[in-house]
Coordinates of C-alpha atoms in Angstrom, one line a residue:
Chain A
M25 CA -26.4 -99.5 -77.0
G26 CA -24.3 -97.1 -75.5
D27 CA -26.1 -97.6 -71.5
A28 CA -25.6 -101.7 -71.7
L29 CA -21.8 -100.8 -72.6
R30 CA -21.7 -98.4 -68.7
R31 CA -23.7 -100.6 -67.2
A32 CA -21.4 -103.8 -68.1
E33 CA -18.5 -104.5 -65.4
S34 CA -15.6 -105.5 -65.3
G35 CA -14.4 -109.1 -64.6
T36 CA -13.0 -108.2 -61.2
Q37 CA -16.3 -105.7 -60.5
L38 CA -17.9 -109.1 -60.9
L39 CA -16.2 -111.3 -58.4
A40 CA -16.0 -108.3 -56.2
R41 CA -20.2 -108.1 -56.3
L42 CA -20.5 -112.0 -56.1
E43 CA -17.9 -113.2 -53.5
G44 CA -18.9 -110.6 -51.1
R45 CA -17.0 -108.3 -48.5
S46 CA -17.5 -110.0 -44.9
S47 CA -19.7 -108.4 -42.7
L48 CA -18.5 -105.5 -40.0
K49 CA -21.6 -105.6 -37.9
N50 CA -19.8 -106.4 -34.7
L51 CA -16.9 -104.1 -35.1
E52 CA -17.5 -101.6 -32.3
P53 CA -21.1 -101.9 -31.4
C54 CA -20.9 -99.2 -28.1
L55 CA -19.2 -97.2 -30.8
F56 CA -22.1 -96.6 -33.2
A57 CA -25.7 -94.5 -32.3
E58 CA -27.6 -97.4 -34.5
E59 CA -27.8 -100.9 -34.3
G60 CA -25.8 -102.9 -36.8
S61 CA -23.5 -100.6 -38.0
P62 CA -21.1 -100.1 -39.1
V63 CA -22.6 -101.6 -42.8
H64 CA -20.6 -101.6 -46.0
G65 CA -21.1 -98.0 -47.7
D66 CA -20.6 -96.6 -44.4
V67 CA -18.2 -93.3 -44.3
I68 CA -17.6 -92.4 -40.6
E69 CA -15.5 -89.3 -39.8
F70 CA -13.6 -89.4 -36.1
H71 CA -13.6 -85.7 -35.3
G72 CA -11.9 -84.4 -31.8
P73 CA -8.8 -82.2 -31.1
E74 CA -5.8 -83.5 -30.1
G75 CA -5.2 -85.8 -27.5
T76 CA -8.5 -87.8 -27.4
G77 CA -8.1 -91.0 -28.2
K78 CA -8.9 -91.0 -32.4
T79 CA -5.5 -93.1 -33.2
E80 CA -6.6 -95.0 -30.3
M81 CA -9.8 -95.9 -31.1
L82 CA -8.5 -96.9 -34.8
Y83 CA -5.8 -98.7 -33.4
H84 CA -8.1 -101.4 -31.5
L85 CA -10.8 -101.0 -34.1
V86 CA -7.7 -102.4 -36.6
A87 CA -7.2 -104.9 -33.8
R88 CA -10.7 -105.7 -33.5
C89 CA -10.6 -106.8 -37.6
I90 CA -6.7 -108.3 -38.3
I91 CA -7.6 -110.7 -35.4
P92 CA -8.4 -114.3 -36.7
K93 CA -12.0 -115.4 -35.8
S94 CA -11.0 -118.6 -32.9
G95 CA -9.2 -115.3 -31.1
G96 CA -11.9 -113.6 -31.3
G97 CA -11.4 -110.8 -34.3
L98 CA -13.7 -110.6 -37.6
E99 CA -10.2 -111.8 -39.8
V100 CA -10.6 -109.0 -42.5
E101 CA -8.2 -107.6 -44.1
V102 CA -7.5 -103.8 -43.4
M103 CA -6.2 -100.9 -45.5
F104 CA -4.7 -98.0 -43.4
I105 CA -3.9 -94.2 -44.8
D106 CA -1.4 -92.2 -43.0
T107 CA -0.9 -88.9 -44.0
D108 CA 0.7 -87.7 -40.6
Y109 CA 2.9 -90.7 -40.5
H110 CA 1.7 -91.0 -36.9
F111 CA 1.2 -94.9 -37.3
D112 CA 3.0 -96.7 -34.8
V113 CA 3.4 -100.6 -35.2
L114 CA 4.8 -101.8 -32.2
R115 CA 1.5 -100.3 -30.0
L116 CA -0.2 -102.2 -32.0
V117 CA 1.5 -105.4 -31.3
T118 CA 1.4 -104.8 -27.7
I119 CA -2.4 -104.0 -27.7
L120 CA -2.5 -107.2 -29.8
E121 CA -0.3 -108.9 -27.7
H122 CA -3.3 -108.5 -24.5
R123 CA -6.1 -109.1 -27.2
L124 CA -4.6 -112.8 -27.9
V125 CA -4.2 -115.9 -25.5
Q126 CA -1.7 -117.2 -26.6
S127 CA 0.4 -114.3 -28.4
T128 CA 3.4 -115.6 -30.2
E129 CA 5.3 -114.0 -32.5
E130 CA 3.7 -116.4 -35.2
M131 CA 0.2 -115.6 -34.7
I132 CA 1.0 -111.8 -34.9
K133 CA 2.6 -112.4 -37.8
Q134 CA 0.0 -114.0 -39.0
C135 CA -2.3 -111.1 -37.8
L136 CA -0.2 -108.2 -39.0
G137 CA -0.1 -109.9 -42.5
R138 CA -3.8 -108.5 -42.8
L139 CA -2.8 -105.0 -42.2
F140 CA -1.6 -103.2 -45.3
L141 CA 0.1 -99.6 -44.6
V142 CA 0.8 -96.6 -46.3
N143 CA 2.2 -93.2 -46.3
C144 CA 0.8 -90.3 -48.2
S145 CA 2.7 -86.5 -47.7
S146 CA 0.4 -84.8 -50.6
S147 CA -2.9 -84.3 -51.4
T148 CA -1.9 -85.0 -55.2
Q149 CA -0.1 -88.2 -53.8
L150 CA -2.9 -89.3 -51.8
L151 CA -5.3 -89.4 -54.9
L152 CA -2.6 -91.2 -56.9
T153 CA -2.0 -93.4 -54.5
L154 CA -6.2 -94.4 -54.0
Y155 CA -6.0 -94.5 -58.0
S156 CA -3.1 -97.5 -57.4
L157 CA -5.1 -99.0 -54.8
E158 CA -8.0 -99.6 -57.0
N159 CA -6.7 -102.7 -58.2
M160 CA -5.7 -104.2 -54.6
F161 CA -9.3 -103.8 -53.4
C162 CA -10.3 -106.2 -56.2
T163 CA -7.7 -108.4 -56.2
H164 CA -7.9 -108.8 -52.1
P165 CA -11.5 -109.7 -51.6
S166 CA -11.1 -110.3 -47.9
L167 CA -10.1 -106.0 -47.5
C168 CA -13.1 -104.4 -46.5
L169 CA -12.0 -101.6 -43.7
L170 CA -10.9 -98.4 -45.5
I171 CA -9.0 -96.3 -43.1
V172 CA -7.4 -93.0 -43.6
D173 CA -5.6 -91.1 -40.2
S174 CA -6.3 -88.0 -41.5
I175 CA -8.1 -86.9 -44.0
S176 CA -7.5 -83.1 -42.8
A177 CA -3.6 -83.7 -43.1
F178 CA -3.0 -81.3 -46.0
Y179 CA -5.8 -78.6 -45.7
W180 CA -3.5 -75.8 -44.8
I181 CA -1.2 -76.6 -47.6
D182 CA -3.5 -77.1 -49.9
R183 CA -5.1 -73.8 -49.0
S184 CA -2.1 -71.7 -49.0
N185 CA -1.5 -74.0 -52.5
G186 CA -4.7 -72.5 -54.1
G187 CA -4.1 -68.9 -53.3
E188 CA -7.4 -66.6 -53.7
S189 CA -10.0 -69.2 -55.3
L190 CA -11.6 -71.5 -52.9
N191 CA -12.0 -73.9 -55.9
L192 CA -8.6 -74.4 -56.4
Q193 CA -7.7 -74.7 -52.5
E194 CA -10.6 -77.5 -52.5
M195 CA -9.8 -79.0 -55.4
N196 CA -7.3 -82.6 -54.8
L197 CA -9.5 -82.8 -51.3
K198 CA -12.3 -83.0 -53.1
K199 CA -11.6 -85.3 -56.0
C200 CA -9.7 -87.9 -53.3
A201 CA -13.5 -87.4 -51.5
N202 CA -15.6 -88.0 -55.0
F203 CA -12.7 -91.1 -55.8
L204 CA -12.9 -92.6 -52.3
E205 CA -16.8 -92.6 -52.2
K206 CA -16.2 -94.5 -55.8
L207 CA -14.1 -97.2 -53.7
V208 CA -16.7 -97.4 -50.8
R209 CA -19.1 -98.1 -53.0
E210 CA -18.1 -100.1 -55.7
H211 CA -16.3 -102.4 -53.5
H212 CA -18.7 -102.3 -50.6
L213 CA -15.9 -101.2 -48.2
A214 CA -16.2 -99.1 -44.9
L215 CA -14.3 -96.2 -44.6
F216 CA -13.1 -94.2 -41.2
A217 CA -11.4 -91.4 -41.6
T218 CA -10.0 -88.7 -38.8
T219 CA -10.7 -85.1 -38.8
Q220 CA -8.6 -82.8 -36.8
T221 CA -10.6 -79.7 -35.1
I222 CA -8.3 -77.1 -35.9
M223 CA -10.8 -74.4 -35.7
Q224 CA -12.2 -72.5 -33.4
K225 CA -15.5 -72.6 -33.0
S226 CA -17.4 -69.1 -34.1
T227 CA -19.0 -67.6 -31.4
S228 CA -21.5 -66.3 -34.4
S229 CA -22.9 -68.9 -36.4
A230 CA -23.4 -66.5 -39.0
E231 CA -19.8 -66.2 -39.3
S232 CA -19.4 -69.7 -40.3
F233 CA -19.2 -70.8 -44.1
F234 CA -21.4 -74.2 -43.8
P235 CA -24.7 -73.3 -41.6
L236 CA -24.6 -76.2 -38.2
K237 CA -28.0 -77.3 -39.0
L238 CA -28.3 -80.5 -36.6
Q239 CA -28.5 -80.2 -32.3
H240 CA -25.8 -82.3 -32.2
E241 CA -23.4 -79.9 -33.7
F242 CA -23.9 -76.9 -31.5
D243 CA -23.5 -79.0 -28.1
T244 CA -20.1 -80.0 -29.4
D245 CA -17.0 -78.2 -31.1
Y246 CA -17.2 -79.1 -34.3
R247 CA -16.7 -75.9 -37.3
P248 CA -17.1 -77.7 -40.3
Y249 CA -14.1 -76.8 -42.6
L250 CA -13.0 -79.4 -45.1
C251 CA -15.0 -79.2 -48.8
K252 CA -19.2 -79.8 -49.2
S253 CA -18.3 -83.6 -51.6
W254 CA -16.8 -84.7 -47.8
Q255 CA -19.3 -83.2 -45.5
Q256 CA -22.1 -84.8 -48.1
M257 CA -20.4 -88.6 -48.2
V258 CA -20.4 -88.5 -44.3
T259 CA -23.0 -91.3 -42.5
H260 CA -21.3 -91.2 -39.3
R261 CA -19.9 -88.3 -37.4
I262 CA -18.5 -89.1 -33.9
F263 CA -16.8 -86.9 -31.5
F264 CA -14.1 -87.3 -29.3
S265 CA -13.3 -85.0 -26.1
K266 CA -11.3 -85.5 -23.0
Q267 CA -13.0 -85.6 -20.3
F268 CA -12.5 -82.8 -17.2
N269 CA -13.3 -85.0 -14.1
S270 CA -11.7 -83.9 -10.5
G271 CA -9.7 -87.1 -10.3
N272 CA -9.8 -88.9 -13.4
S273 CA -7.6 -87.3 -16.5
K274 CA -8.0 -90.6 -18.2
G275 CA -11.5 -90.8 -19.3
F276 CA -12.7 -89.3 -22.6
T277 CA -16.3 -88.7 -24.0
V278 CA -17.5 -89.9 -27.5
V279 CA -20.3 -88.8 -29.0
S280 CA -21.3 -90.6 -32.3
C281 CA -24.0 -89.4 -34.4
H282 CA -26.1 -91.0 -37.4
L283 CA -26.4 -88.3 -39.8
K284 CA -29.3 -89.5 -41.8
K285 CA -31.4 -90.6 -38.9
N286 CA -29.6 -87.5 -36.5
N287 CA -29.4 -90.5 -33.7
V288 CA -26.6 -89.5 -30.8
V289 CA -25.5 -91.3 -28.5
K290 CA -22.7 -90.6 -25.6
R291 CA -20.5 -92.8 -24.1
S292 CA -17.5 -92.6 -21.9
F293 CA -14.5 -94.8 -21.8
S294 CA -10.8 -95.0 -20.7
I295 CA -7.2 -96.4 -22.3
K296 CA -5.9 -99.2 -20.7
M297 CA -3.6 -101.4 -22.2
S298 CA -5.8 -104.0 -23.9
F299 CA -8.3 -101.3 -24.3
L300 CA -10.8 -101.6 -21.6
Y301 CA -14.4 -99.9 -22.5
S302 CA -16.7 -98.3 -20.0
A303 CA -20.4 -97.7 -21.9
K304 CA -22.5 -95.5 -19.9
S305 CA -25.0 -93.6 -23.0
V306 CA -27.2 -91.1 -23.0
L307 CA -29.6 -91.9 -25.6
H308 CA -30.9 -88.8 -27.6
S309 CA -32.2 -88.2 -30.8
Chain B
M240 CA -18.9 -88.3 -100.2
S241 CA -15.3 -87.7 -100.6
P242 CA -13.4 -90.6 -100.8
R243 CA -11.4 -91.3 -97.1
S244 CA -9.0 -93.8 -96.1
A245 CA -11.0 -95.4 -92.9
P246 CA -10.0 -94.8 -89.0
C247 CA -7.3 -97.2 -89.0
P248 CA -8.8 -99.7 -85.4
T249 CA -5.2 -100.4 -85.2
R250 CA -4.0 -96.7 -84.4
C251 CA -6.6 -96.0 -82.3
L252 CA -5.9 -98.7 -79.9
S253 CA -2.3 -98.2 -79.8
A254 CA -2.8 -95.1 -78.7
R255 CA -5.9 -96.3 -75.9
Q256 CA -3.0 -99.0 -74.7
A257 CA -0.2 -95.6 -74.7
L258 CA -2.3 -93.4 -72.1
V259 CA -2.8 -96.4 -69.6
A260 CA 1.0 -96.7 -70.2
V261 CA 1.7 -93.1 -69.6
R262 CA -0.9 -93.5 -66.3
R263 CA 0.8 -96.8 -65.4
V264 CA 4.3 -95.4 -65.4
L265 CA 3.3 -92.2 -63.3
L266 CA 1.2 -94.0 -60.8
A267 CA 4.3 -96.3 -60.4
Q268 CA 6.5 -93.2 -59.9
F269 CA 4.4 -90.8 -58.2
S270 CA 2.3 -92.8 -55.6
A271 CA 2.9 -94.7 -52.4
F272 CA 3.4 -98.3 -52.0
P273 CA 1.4 -100.2 -49.2
A274 CA 3.9 -102.1 -47.0
N275 CA 2.3 -105.4 -45.5
G276 CA 2.1 -104.7 -41.5
A277 CA 4.6 -107.9 -41.2
D278 CA 7.1 -106.4 -42.9
L279 CA 6.9 -103.3 -41.6
Y280 CA 7.4 -105.3 -37.9
E281 CA 10.2 -106.6 -38.8
E282 CA 11.7 -103.7 -40.2
L283 CA 11.4 -101.6 -37.1
K284 CA 11.9 -104.8 -34.4
S285 CA 15.9 -104.0 -35.9
S286 CA 15.4 -100.3 -36.4
T287 CA 14.1 -98.7 -33.5
A288 CA 16.1 -98.1 -30.6
I289 CA 15.1 -96.1 -27.3
L290 CA 17.5 -93.1 -26.5
P291 CA 18.5 -92.2 -22.8
T292 CA 18.4 -88.7 -22.5
G293 CA 21.0 -88.5 -19.5
S294 CA 18.8 -88.1 -16.2
P295 CA 17.5 -91.2 -14.8
S296 CA 14.3 -89.1 -13.7
L297 CA 13.2 -88.5 -17.1
D298 CA 14.1 -91.6 -18.5
Q299 CA 11.1 -93.0 -16.3
L300 CA 8.9 -90.6 -17.5
L301 CA 9.0 -91.2 -21.3
D302 CA 8.7 -94.8 -20.5
S303 CA 13.2 -95.7 -21.1
G304 CA 14.0 -92.8 -23.2
L305 CA 13.3 -91.0 -26.3
Y306 CA 11.7 -93.1 -28.8
T307 CA 13.4 -93.1 -32.5
G308 CA 10.6 -92.8 -35.0
E309 CA 8.6 -89.8 -33.7
V310 CA 9.0 -86.5 -32.2
T311 CA 9.0 -85.2 -29.4
E312 CA 8.3 -81.7 -27.8
L313 CA 9.4 -80.6 -24.4
M314 CA 7.3 -77.2 -23.3
G315 CA 7.7 -74.6 -20.9
A316 CA 8.0 -71.1 -20.1
P317 CA 11.5 -69.2 -20.7
G318 CA 13.5 -70.0 -18.1
S319 CA 11.9 -73.7 -17.5
G320 CA 15.4 -75.5 -18.4
K321 CA 14.2 -76.8 -21.8
T322 CA 17.7 -76.2 -23.1
Q323 CA 19.2 -77.5 -20.6
V324 CA 17.6 -81.0 -21.2
C325 CA 18.6 -80.3 -24.9
L326 CA 21.9 -80.4 -23.6
S327 CA 21.6 -82.9 -21.7
I328 CA 19.8 -85.5 -24.5
A329 CA 22.6 -84.5 -26.7
A330 CA 25.5 -85.6 -24.7
S331 CA 24.3 -88.4 -23.4
V332 CA 23.6 -89.8 -26.9
S333 CA 26.8 -88.8 -27.9
L334 CA 28.4 -90.1 -25.0
G335 CA 27.1 -92.7 -23.6
L336 CA 25.9 -94.4 -27.0
K337 CA 28.4 -93.1 -28.8
Q338 CA 25.8 -91.4 -31.7
H339 CA 26.1 -88.7 -33.7
V340 CA 24.2 -85.6 -32.9
L341 CA 22.2 -82.8 -34.5
F342 CA 21.5 -79.3 -33.0
L343 CA 19.6 -76.2 -34.6
D344 CA 19.6 -73.6 -32.2
S345 CA 17.7 -70.9 -33.4
T346 CA 17.9 -69.3 -29.7
G347 CA 21.3 -68.7 -29.7
G348 CA 21.1 -70.6 -25.9
F349 CA 23.5 -73.0 -27.2
T350 CA 26.7 -73.0 -25.2
A351 CA 29.2 -75.4 -25.8
S352 CA 31.3 -74.7 -22.7
R353 CA 27.7 -76.2 -20.5
L354 CA 27.8 -78.7 -23.0
Y355 CA 31.4 -79.9 -21.8
Q356 CA 30.4 -79.4 -18.3
M357 CA 27.3 -82.2 -18.8
L358 CA 29.6 -84.4 -20.7
Q359 CA 31.9 -84.2 -17.7
A360 CA 29.3 -84.8 -15.6
Q361 CA 28.1 -88.1 -17.4
A362 CA 31.4 -89.3 -17.4
E363 CA 32.5 -89.0 -14.3
D364 CA 29.1 -91.0 -12.9
E365 CA 29.7 -94.0 -15.6
E366 CA 33.0 -94.7 -14.3
E367 CA 34.1 -97.0 -17.0
Q368 CA 37.4 -95.6 -18.7
A369 CA 40.9 -95.1 -17.4
V370 CA 41.0 -91.4 -16.4
G371 CA 43.4 -90.8 -19.4
D372 CA 40.5 -91.5 -21.6
T373 CA 37.8 -90.0 -20.3
A374 CA 39.9 -87.0 -21.9
L375 CA 39.9 -88.6 -25.3
S376 CA 36.4 -89.7 -25.3
Q377 CA 34.9 -85.9 -24.1
L378 CA 36.7 -84.7 -27.0
E379 CA 34.8 -87.3 -29.5
A380 CA 31.7 -86.6 -27.7
L381 CA 32.1 -83.1 -28.3
Q382 CA 32.7 -83.8 -32.1
R383 CA 30.4 -86.0 -32.9
I384 CA 27.0 -82.9 -31.8
Q385 CA 26.8 -81.3 -34.4
V386 CA 25.5 -77.7 -34.3
A387 CA 23.4 -75.2 -36.9
R388 CA 22.7 -71.9 -36.6
V389 CA 19.7 -71.3 -37.8
F390 CA 17.6 -68.0 -37.6
D391 CA 14.6 -68.8 -39.8
V392 CA 12.5 -71.1 -41.0
Y393 CA 13.8 -71.3 -44.0
E394 CA 17.3 -72.0 -42.7
M395 CA 15.5 -74.6 -40.5
L396 CA 14.0 -76.0 -44.1
S397 CA 17.4 -76.2 -45.8
A398 CA 19.4 -78.0 -42.5
L399 CA 16.6 -80.4 -43.0
Q400 CA 16.8 -80.9 -46.9
E401 CA 20.5 -80.9 -46.3
V402 CA 20.5 -84.4 -43.1
R403 CA 17.5 -85.8 -45.8
D404 CA 20.2 -86.1 -49.1
R405 CA 22.9 -86.7 -46.4
L406 CA 21.1 -89.7 -45.4
S407 CA 19.7 -90.9 -48.3
Q408 CA 23.5 -90.8 -49.6
Q409 CA 24.2 -93.2 -46.7
A410 CA 27.8 -91.4 -47.3
V411 CA 29.6 -93.2 -44.5
S412 CA 31.2 -89.1 -43.8
C413 CA 32.5 -88.1 -41.0
T414 CA 28.9 -87.8 -39.9
G415 CA 28.3 -91.5 -39.5
P416 CA 25.2 -92.9 -38.1
L417 CA 22.8 -90.1 -37.0
K418 CA 20.4 -91.0 -34.1
T419 CA 18.7 -87.7 -32.9
V420 CA 17.9 -84.3 -34.3
V421 CA 17.1 -81.6 -32.0
I422 CA 15.9 -77.9 -32.5
D423 CA 14.8 -75.2 -29.7
S424 CA 13.4 -74.0 -30.6
V425 CA 11.0 -74.4 -33.2
S426 CA 8.4 -71.3 -31.8
A427 CA 11.3 -68.8 -32.2
V428 CA 11.8 -69.5 -35.6
I429 CA 7.3 -70.2 -36.4
H430 CA 5.9 -67.8 -34.0
P431 CA 6.8 -64.3 -36.6
L432 CA 4.9 -66.5 -38.7
L433 CA 1.5 -67.1 -37.6
G434 CA -1.2 -64.4 -37.1
G435 CA -3.3 -62.2 -39.4
R436 CA -5.6 -63.7 -42.0
Q437 CA -3.3 -65.5 -44.3
S438 CA -2.8 -69.2 -43.6
E439 CA 1.1 -68.9 -45.7
G440 CA 2.9 -69.1 -42.2
L441 CA 0.2 -72.1 -41.0
A442 CA 1.0 -73.4 -44.5
I443 CA 4.5 -73.5 -43.1
M444 CA 4.6 -74.3 -40.0
M445 CA 3.0 -77.9 -41.3
Q446 CA 5.5 -78.3 -44.3
L447 CA 8.0 -78.6 -41.5
A448 CA 5.9 -80.9 -39.1
R449 CA 5.4 -83.1 -41.9
E450 CA 9.5 -83.0 -43.3
L451 CA 10.4 -83.5 -39.4
K452 CA 7.8 -86.3 -38.9
M453 CA 8.9 -88.1 -42.2
L454 CA 12.9 -87.7 -41.0
A455 CA 11.9 -89.5 -38.2
K456 CA 10.0 -91.9 -39.5
E457 CA 12.0 -92.9 -42.8
F458 CA 15.2 -92.5 -41.3
S459 CA 14.7 -93.5 -37.5
L460 CA 15.6 -90.8 -36.2
A461 CA 14.4 -89.9 -32.1
V462 CA 13.2 -85.9 -33.2
V463 CA 13.2 -83.5 -30.3
V464 CA 12.3 -80.1 -30.2
T465 CA 11.0 -77.5 -27.8
N466 CA 8.0 -75.0 -27.8
Q467 CA 6.8 -71.9 -26.1
V468 CA 3.4 -72.1 -23.7
T469 CA 0.4 -70.4 -23.1
R470 CA -2.5 -70.0 -21.1
D471 CA -5.8 -71.7 -22.4
S472 CA -8.3 -69.0 -22.0
S473 CA -11.7 -71.8 -21.1
T474 CA -9.6 -73.8 -18.5
G475 CA -6.9 -72.0 -17.5
L476 CA -4.3 -74.8 -18.2
L477 CA -1.5 -74.6 -19.6
K478 CA -1.0 -75.5 -23.3
P479 CA 1.8 -75.4 -26.1
A480 CA 1.7 -72.4 -28.3
L481 CA 1.7 -72.4 -31.7
G482 CA -2.0 -73.7 -31.9
R483 CA -3.8 -76.0 -32.3
S484 CA -2.6 -77.6 -36.1
W485 CA 0.7 -78.1 -34.3
S486 CA -0.9 -79.9 -31.3
F487 CA -1.0 -82.3 -33.5
V488 CA 1.9 -83.3 -34.5
P489 CA 4.3 -84.2 -32.0
S490 CA 3.6 -87.7 -30.1
T491 CA 5.2 -87.3 -26.7
R492 CA 5.1 -83.6 -25.0
V493 CA 6.6 -82.9 -21.5
L494 CA 5.7 -79.9 -20.1
L495 CA 8.8 -78.1 -17.4
E496 CA 8.2 -76.2 -15.1
S497 CA 10.0 -74.4 -12.0
K498 CA 9.2 -75.0 -8.3
G499 CA 8.8 -73.0 -6.2
A500 CA 7.4 -69.1 -6.4
A501 CA 9.2 -67.3 -8.0
W502 CA 9.7 -64.7 -4.5
E503 CA 12.1 -67.3 -3.4
E504 CA 16.0 -67.5 -4.4
A505 CA 16.7 -69.0 -7.6
T506 CA 16.6 -72.6 -7.3
T507 CA 17.4 -75.2 -10.0
R508 CA 14.8 -78.1 -9.2
R509 CA 12.4 -78.0 -12.4
S510 CA 9.1 -80.8 -12.5
A511 CA 8.5 -82.6 -15.2
S512 CA 5.2 -83.5 -16.7
L513 CA 3.9 -85.6 -19.1
A514 CA 1.3 -84.2 -21.1
K515 CA 1.1 -86.5 -23.4
S516 CA 2.0 -89.8 -24.4
P517 CA 0.9 -92.7 -26.9
R518 CA 2.1 -95.4 -23.7
Q519 CA 1.4 -93.8 -20.4
P520 CA -1.1 -92.6 -18.5
T521 CA -0.6 -88.3 -18.1
G522 CA -0.5 -86.8 -15.5
M523 CA 3.1 -88.5 -14.3
Q524 CA 5.7 -86.3 -12.8
V525 CA 9.0 -85.9 -11.9
E526 CA 11.7 -83.7 -10.5
L527 CA 14.7 -82.9 -12.5
D528 CA 18.1 -81.4 -11.2
I529 CA 19.3 -79.0 -14.0
G530 CA 22.6 -78.9 -12.5
N531 CA 24.0 -75.0 -11.7
S532 CA 22.5 -72.3 -13.3
D533 CA 24.7 -70.5 -14.4
V534 CA 27.8 -71.6 -16.9
Q535 CA 31.1 -71.5 -15.3
E536 CA 33.9 -71.5 -17.1
P537 CA 35.3 -74.7 -17.4
S538 CA 38.1 -75.8 -16.7
P539 CA 39.9 -77.8 -19.3
A540 CA 40.8 -81.3 -18.7
T541 CA 44.5 -81.6 -17.5
P542 CA 46.0 -85.1 -19.4
T543 CA 48.0 -87.5 -17.0
E544 CA 50.5 -89.4 -16.5
G545 CA 49.0 -92.1 -18.3
L546 CA 49.0 -90.8 -21.7

């Protein structure tokens, strides 16, 4: 009797499951190491030092999602949680204007109507906001992309508030990560989150708290510092870095790793007004 | 079996309802509300402004000026002209746009006489007003610049809290519309807190960063901060001080350097290069002249016969 009760779902959950969310398969094929990514339930982490194009890439993805199908986009709604107070609507509008064939004010407003933006100023507020957003995911079936920029914004403040106990320090983020996983699973979303490289990579691996297991982690400047719950729910990790070529200071490199299948792809891109993409891929697994 | 009243179902139901109601109230009060992109765009179109810095070449570097809603960082070695540029920004916003400026000085480098000199120089460039009005307008411009001397981070945080309270109440007081907050410098108050194994210093730094960004975004202010530079050990390039966590905070970063070698005689020429920008390609470089390097005693502006 108890099992049957637990398996019963609410009416809205049933609707969400049956109506289905739009496919995000063609979101950005160059960015992923695997064909047909991202699928629903994927959690993709953007990791990199400052000024390497993570937020630009997010603008590019958002533009691709909110542009109508007639303009070459996916026509889905996006929920953007901004913890850095960094989001620049005017920059997004510039990108949209360059992407759309007829960039009238009407069209831009219509596209922007598919974007929802929330600002959070602490990890507690982030957790409470996620709880209150759950209702929105039920009522908006076309909302299939959730972006958190960035999820590591409260790391030092949480660490200082937690005092000596590691559990207390990580408690808020752990709860956020668990709830995000529940949201992604139940409402069939894809989650993109950025994390910042705020730790220097330790020279001796004995010092690092989380041992580096995968090959790609030795190549890039990656030192995991967020809680284990978050580390375990990430399915793709994409590393951003600057290219230090002699003449070209505007190039960026992206190393995309599919964590479960251990595929790695390396590409480079440059940012122009409408975000041009030059892909040189080096594939190794 | 001892007789006892059956549990009242209505009482259990209302307890659950009460819990749900409490949860709803808490969420409504403490969580953030999503805004629609189109509404946000409408709001930003009317509230975003681009403020001139007082130097046309620097304006060109910053894509026509300082954008409100963002934190801009000026980094440079001591003597590279950061305070001069800050004074120039304060003078330009106050004189040209007639908007109020808050100047938080943590190094003691602010001198009113130098600011007055810059106001005079900028007023001469404008040539709009009659000669008799310039002294009055310069005095009014000085009155619009509010200076607070803060020498540690707690004083700075409380000064910012005061600004936030004033702006929230929207009281039309003598301060008027505040559009710019200049902080010279942020590394002077944060640097003593960093180092060592405790993370409290970093937490306070991130709290200050968050406060600055929230002020900029919520009240449409342009926040300008100055910072020191250090040399990167691996690449040898100059990078901003205060570490990696701070480097994510500003949206735009300008590096100020002295032109010419150290053994040449002191020059007032500086070069400004764009190190980080959300709109322009980095690497652009312009030349600035920060004026006379020694502060002269200004001759007070004498009112003419017209007054």
